[in-house]
Amino acid sequence: MKHVSIKEAKDRLPALLREVENGEHVVITRRGEPVADVVPHVRKKGGIDFEAMSRWKRARGIDRVFGDPSPDFDDPFPEDFLLRPLP
């Protein structure tokens, strides 16, 4: 953790921000007393968290999400498929 005065922070702000982007924490002080902390902004990772999905499935006893498709999965429908009423 780095401590800098307000004047030094004002004079070196771009360099300090580069350090913060690299994970450094900077404390800005006035007369030796801390005034503000400059810390990296937390960015949420995008995409799918497969580990979280695996934990969720294990907690519920799910070993597979989808079963195997039936052998006739991609067979064409009969001609009268849309004409028959639903049961």
CSV table of N, CA and C in Angstrom, one decimal:
chain,number,residue,atom,x,y,z
A,1,MET,N,0.9,-1.2,0.0
A,1,MET,CA,0.0,0.0,0.0
A,1,MET,C,0.9,1.2,0.0
A,2,LYS,N,0.6,2.1,-0.9
A,2,LYS,CA,1.4,3.3,-1.1
A,2,LYS,C,0.7,4.5,-0.5
A,3,HIS,N,1.4,5.4,0.2
A,3,HIS,CA,0.8,6.6,0.7
A,3,HIS,C,1.4,7.8,0.0
A,4,VAL,N,0.6,8.7,-0.5
A,4,VAL,CA,1.0,9.9,-1.2
A,4,VAL,C,0.2,11.1,-0.7
A,5,SER,N,0.8,12.2,-0.8
A,5,SER,CA,0.1,13.5,-0.4
A,5,SER,C,-0.8,13.9,-1.5
A,6,ILE,N,-1.7,14.8,-1.2
A,6,ILE,CA,-2.6,15.3,-2.2
A,6,ILE,C,-1.9,16.0,-3.3
A,7,LYS,N,-0.9,16.8,-3.0
A,7,LYS,CA,-0.1,17.5,-4.0
A,7,LYS,C,0.6,16.5,-4.9
A,8,GLU,N,1.2,15.4,-4.3
A,8,GLU,CA,1.9,14.4,-5.1
A,8,GLU,C,0.9,13.7,-6.0
A,9,ALA,N,-0.3,13.4,-5.5
A,9,ALA,CA,-1.3,12.7,-6.2
A,9,ALA,C,-1.7,13.5,-7.4
A,10,LYS,N,-1.9,14.8,-7.2
A,10,LYS,CA,-2.3,15.7,-8.3
A,10,LYS,C,-1.2,15.8,-9.3
A,11,ASP,N,0.0,15.8,-8.9
A,11,ASP,CA,1.1,15.9,-9.9
A,11,ASP,C,1.4,14.6,-10.7
A,12,ARG,N,1.1,13.5,-10.0
A,12,ARG,CA,1.4,12.2,-10.6
A,12,ARG,C,0.2,11.3,-10.9
A,13,LEU,N,-1.0,11.9,-11.1
A,13,LEU,CA,-2.2,11.1,-11.2
A,13,LEU,C,-2.2,10.0,-12.2
A,14,PRO,N,-1.8,10.3,-13.5
A,14,PRO,CA,-1.7,9.2,-14.5
A,14,PRO,C,-0.8,8.0,-14.1
A,15,ALA,N,0.3,8.3,-13.5
A,15,ALA,CA,1.2,7.2,-13.1
A,15,ALA,C,0.6,6.4,-11.9
A,16,LEU,N,0.0,7.2,-11.0
A,16,LEU,CA,-0.7,6.5,-9.8
A,16,LEU,C,-1.8,5.6,-10.3
A,17,LEU,N,-2.6,6.1,-11.3
A,17,LEU,CA,-3.7,5.3,-11.8
A,17,LEU,C,-3.2,4.0,-12.5
A,18,ARG,N,-2.0,4.1,-13.2
A,18,ARG,CA,-1.5,2.9,-13.8
A,18,ARG,C,-1.1,1.9,-12.8
A,19,GLU,N,-0.5,2.4,-11.7
A,19,GLU,CA,-0.2,1.5,-10.6
A,19,GLU,C,-1.4,0.8,-10.0
A,20,VAL,N,-2.5,1.6,-9.8
A,20,VAL,CA,-3.8,1.0,-9.3
A,20,VAL,C,-4.3,0.0,-10.3
A,21,GLU,N,-4.2,0.3,-11.6
A,21,GLU,CA,-4.7,-0.7,-12.6
A,21,GLU,C,-3.9,-2.0,-12.5
A,22,ASN,N,-2.7,-2.0,-12.0
A,22,ASN,CA,-1.9,-3.2,-11.8
A,22,ASN,C,-2.1,-3.8,-10.4
A,23,GLY,N,-3.1,-3.3,-9.7
A,23,GLY,CA,-3.4,-4.0,-8.4
A,23,GLY,C,-2.9,-3.3,-7.2
A,24,GLU,N,-2.2,-2.2,-7.3
A,24,GLU,CA,-1.6,-1.4,-6.1
A,24,GLU,C,-2.8,-0.6,-5.5
A,25,HIS,N,-2.7,-0.5,-4.2
A,25,HIS,CA,-3.7,0.4,-3.4
A,25,HIS,C,-2.9,1.6,-3.0
A,26,VAL,N,-3.5,2.8,-3.3
A,26,VAL,CA,-2.9,4.1,-3.0
A,26,VAL,C,-3.7,4.8,-2.0
A,27,VAL,N,-3.1,5.3,-0.9
A,27,VAL,CA,-3.8,6.1,0.1
A,27,VAL,C,-3.3,7.5,-0.1
A,28,ILE,N,-4.3,8.4,-0.3
A,28,ILE,CA,-4.0,9.8,-0.4
A,28,ILE,C,-4.1,10.5,1.0
A,29,THR,N,-3.1,11.2,1.3
A,29,THR,CA,-3.1,11.8,2.7
A,29,THR,C,-3.0,13.4,2.6
A,30,ARG,N,-3.5,14.0,3.7
A,30,ARG,CA,-3.4,15.4,3.9
A,30,ARG,C,-2.8,15.6,5.3
A,31,ARG,N,-1.6,16.2,5.3
A,31,ARG,CA,-0.8,16.4,6.5
A,31,ARG,C,-0.6,15.1,7.2
A,32,GLY,N,-0.3,14.0,6.5
A,32,GLY,CA,0.0,12.7,7.1
A,32,GLY,C,-1.2,11.9,7.4
A,33,GLU,N,-2.4,12.4,7.4
A,33,GLU,CA,-3.7,11.7,7.7
A,33,GLU,C,-4.3,11.2,6.5
A,34,PRO,N,-4.8,9.9,6.5
A,34,PRO,CA,-5.4,9.4,5.3
A,34,PRO,C,-6.7,10.1,5.0
A,35,VAL,N,-6.9,10.4,3.7
A,35,VAL,CA,-8.1,11.1,3.2
A,35,VAL,C,-8.9,10.2,2.3
A,36,ALA,N,-8.3,9.5,1.4
A,36,ALA,CA,-9.0,8.7,0.4
A,36,ALA,C,-8.1,7.5,0.0
A,37,ASP,N,-8.8,6.4,-0.3
A,37,ASP,CA,-8.1,5.3,-0.9
A,37,ASP,C,-8.4,5.2,-2.4
A,38,VAL,N,-7.4,4.9,-3.1
A,38,VAL,CA,-7.6,4.7,-4.6
A,38,VAL,C,-7.3,3.2,-4.8
A,39,VAL,N,-8.4,2.4,-5.2
A,39,VAL,CA,-8.2,1.0,-5.3
A,39,VAL,C,-8.7,0.6,-6.7
A,40,PRO,N,-8.3,-0.6,-7.2
A,40,PRO,CA,-8.8,-1.0,-8.5
A,40,PRO,C,-10.3,-1.2,-8.5
A,41,HIS,N,-10.9,-0.9,-9.6
A,41,HIS,CA,-12.3,-1.1,-9.8
A,41,HIS,C,-12.5,-2.6,-10.0
A,42,VAL,N,-13.5,-3.2,-9.3
A,42,VAL,CA,-13.8,-4.6,-9.5
A,42,VAL,C,-14.6,-4.8,-10.7
A,43,ARG,N,-14.1,-5.6,-11.6
A,43,ARG,CA,-14.8,-5.8,-12.9
A,43,ARG,C,-15.3,-7.2,-12.8
A,44,LYS,N,-16.6,-7.3,-13.1
A,44,LYS,CA,-17.3,-8.6,-13.1
A,44,LYS,C,-16.8,-9.4,-14.4
A,45,LYS,N,-16.4,-10.6,-14.2
A,45,LYS,CA,-16.1,-11.5,-15.3
A,45,LYS,C,-17.3,-11.8,-16.1
A,46,GLY,N,-17.2,-11.8,-17.4
A,46,GLY,CA,-18.3,-12.2,-18.3
A,46,GLY,C,-18.3,-13.6,-18.6
A,47,GLY,N,-19.3,-14.1,-19.3
A,47,GLY,CA,-19.3,-15.5,-19.7
A,47,GLY,C,-20.0,-16.4,-18.7
A,48,ILE,N,-19.9,-17.6,-19.0
A,48,ILE,CA,-20.6,-18.7,-18.1
A,48,ILE,C,-19.6,-19.2,-17.1
A,49,ASP,N,-20.0,-19.2,-15.9
A,49,ASP,CA,-19.2,-19.8,-14.8
A,49,ASP,C,-19.5,-21.3,-14.6
A,50,PHE,N,-18.8,-22.1,-15.4
A,50,PHE,CA,-19.0,-23.5,-15.4
A,50,PHE,C,-18.8,-24.2,-14.0
A,51,GLU,N,-17.9,-23.6,-13.2
A,51,GLU,CA,-17.6,-24.2,-11.9
A,51,GLU,C,-18.9,-24.0,-11.0
A,52,ALA,N,-19.5,-22.8,-11.1
A,52,ALA,CA,-20.7,-22.5,-10.3
A,52,ALA,C,-21.8,-23.4,-10.7
A,53,MET,N,-21.9,-23.7,-12.0
A,53,MET,CA,-23.0,-24.6,-12.5
A,53,MET,C,-22.7,-26.0,-12.0
A,54,SER,N,-21.5,-26.4,-12.0
A,54,SER,CA,-21.2,-27.8,-11.5
A,54,SER,C,-21.5,-27.9,-10.0
A,55,ARG,N,-21.2,-26.8,-9.2
A,55,ARG,CA,-21.5,-26.9,-7.8
A,55,ARG,C,-23.0,-26.9,-7.6
A,56,TRP,N,-23.7,-26.1,-8.4
A,56,TRP,CA,-25.2,-26.1,-8.3
A,56,TRP,C,-25.8,-27.5,-8.6
A,57,LYS,N,-25.3,-28.1,-9.6
A,57,LYS,CA,-25.8,-29.4,-10.0
A,57,LYS,C,-25.5,-30.5,-8.9
A,58,ARG,N,-24.2,-30.4,-8.4
A,58,ARG,CA,-23.9,-31.4,-7.4
A,58,ARG,C,-24.7,-31.2,-6.1
A,59,ALA,N,-25.0,-30.0,-5.7
A,59,ALA,CA,-25.8,-29.7,-4.5
A,59,ALA,C,-27.2,-30.3,-4.7
A,60,ARG,N,-27.7,-30.4,-5.9
A,60,ARG,CA,-29.1,-30.9,-6.2
A,60,ARG,C,-29.1,-32.4,-6.7
A,61,GLY,N,-28.0,-33.0,-6.7
A,61,GLY,CA,-27.9,-34.4,-7.1
A,61,GLY,C,-28.1,-34.6,-8.6
A,62,ILE,N,-27.8,-33.6,-9.4
A,62,ILE,CA,-28.0,-33.7,-10.8
A,62,ILE,C,-26.7,-34.1,-11.5
A,63,ASP,N,-26.7,-35.3,-12.2
A,63,ASP,CA,-25.5,-35.7,-12.8
A,63,ASP,C,-25.5,-35.3,-14.3
A,64,ARG,N,-26.6,-35.2,-14.9
A,64,ARG,CA,-26.7,-34.8,-16.3
A,64,ARG,C,-27.9,-33.8,-16.5
A,65,VAL,N,-27.7,-32.8,-17.4
A,65,VAL,CA,-28.8,-31.9,-17.6
A,65,VAL,C,-29.7,-32.4,-18.7
A,66,PHE,N,-29.2,-33.0,-19.7
A,66,PHE,CA,-30.0,-33.5,-20.8
A,66,PHE,C,-29.7,-35.0,-21.0
A,67,GLY,N,-30.8,-35.8,-21.2
A,67,GLY,CA,-30.6,-37.2,-21.5
A,67,GLY,C,-30.2,-37.4,-23.0
A,68,ASP,N,-30.1,-38.6,-23.4
A,68,ASP,CA,-29.7,-38.9,-24.8
A,68,ASP,C,-31.0,-38.7,-25.7
A,69,PRO,N,-30.9,-38.1,-26.9
A,69,PRO,CA,-32.1,-38.0,-27.7
A,69,PRO,C,-32.6,-39.3,-28.2
A,70,SER,N,-33.9,-39.4,-28.4
A,70,SER,CA,-34.4,-40.6,-28.9
A,70,SER,C,-33.9,-40.9,-30.3
A,71,PRO,N,-34.0,-42.2,-30.7
A,71,PRO,CA,-33.4,-42.6,-32.0
A,71,PRO,C,-34.2,-41.9,-33.2
A,72,ASP,N,-35.5,-41.6,-33.0
A,72,ASP,CA,-36.3,-41.0,-34.1
A,72,ASP,C,-36.3,-39.4,-33.9
A,73,PHE,N,-35.4,-38.9,-33.2
A,73,PHE,CA,-35.4,-37.4,-33.0
A,73,PHE,C,-35.5,-36.6,-34.2
A,74,ASP,N,-34.8,-36.9,-35.2
A,74,ASP,CA,-34.8,-36.1,-36.4
A,74,ASP,C,-35.6,-36.7,-37.6
A,75,ASP,N,-36.5,-37.6,-37.3
A,75,ASP,CA,-37.4,-38.2,-38.3
A,75,ASP,C,-38.4,-37.1,-38.7
A,76,PRO,N,-38.9,-37.1,-39.9
A,76,PRO,CA,-39.9,-36.1,-40.2
A,76,PRO,C,-41.2,-36.5,-39.6
A,77,PHE,N,-42.1,-35.5,-39.3
A,77,PHE,CA,-43.4,-35.7,-38.7
A,77,PHE,C,-44.3,-36.3,-39.7
A,78,PRO,N,-45.3,-37.0,-39.3
A,78,PRO,CA,-46.3,-37.5,-40.2
A,78,PRO,C,-47.0,-36.4,-40.9
A,79,GLU,N,-47.6,-36.7,-42.1
A,79,GLU,CA,-48.3,-35.6,-42.8
A,79,GLU,C,-49.4,-34.9,-42.1
A,80,ASP,N,-50.1,-35.7,-41.3
A,80,ASP,CA,-51.3,-35.2,-40.6
A,80,ASP,C,-51.0,-34.7,-39.2
A,81,PHE,N,-49.7,-34.5,-38.9
A,81,PHE,CA,-49.3,-34.1,-37.5
A,81,PHE,C,-50.0,-32.8,-37.1
A,82,LEU,N,-50.1,-31.8,-37.9
A,82,LEU,CA,-50.7,-30.6,-37.5
A,82,LEU,C,-52.2,-30.6,-37.6
A,83,LEU,N,-52.8,-31.6,-38.2
A,83,LEU,CA,-54.2,-31.7,-38.3
A,83,LEU,C,-54.9,-32.5,-37.2
A,84,ARG,N,-54.1,-33.3,-36.5
A,84,ARG,CA,-54.7,-34.1,-35.4
A,84,ARG,C,-54.8,-33.2,-34.1
A,85,PRO,N,-56.0,-33.3,-33.4
A,85,PRO,CA,-56.1,-32.6,-32.2
A,85,PRO,C,-55.2,-33.2,-31.1
A,86,LEU,N,-54.8,-32.3,-30.1
A,86,LEU,CA,-54.0,-32.8,-29.0
A,86,LEU,C,-54.8,-33.7,-28.1
A,87,PRO,N,-54.2,-34.6,-27.5
A,87,PRO,CA,-54.9,-35.6,-26.6
A,87,PRO,C,-55.3,-34.8,-25.3
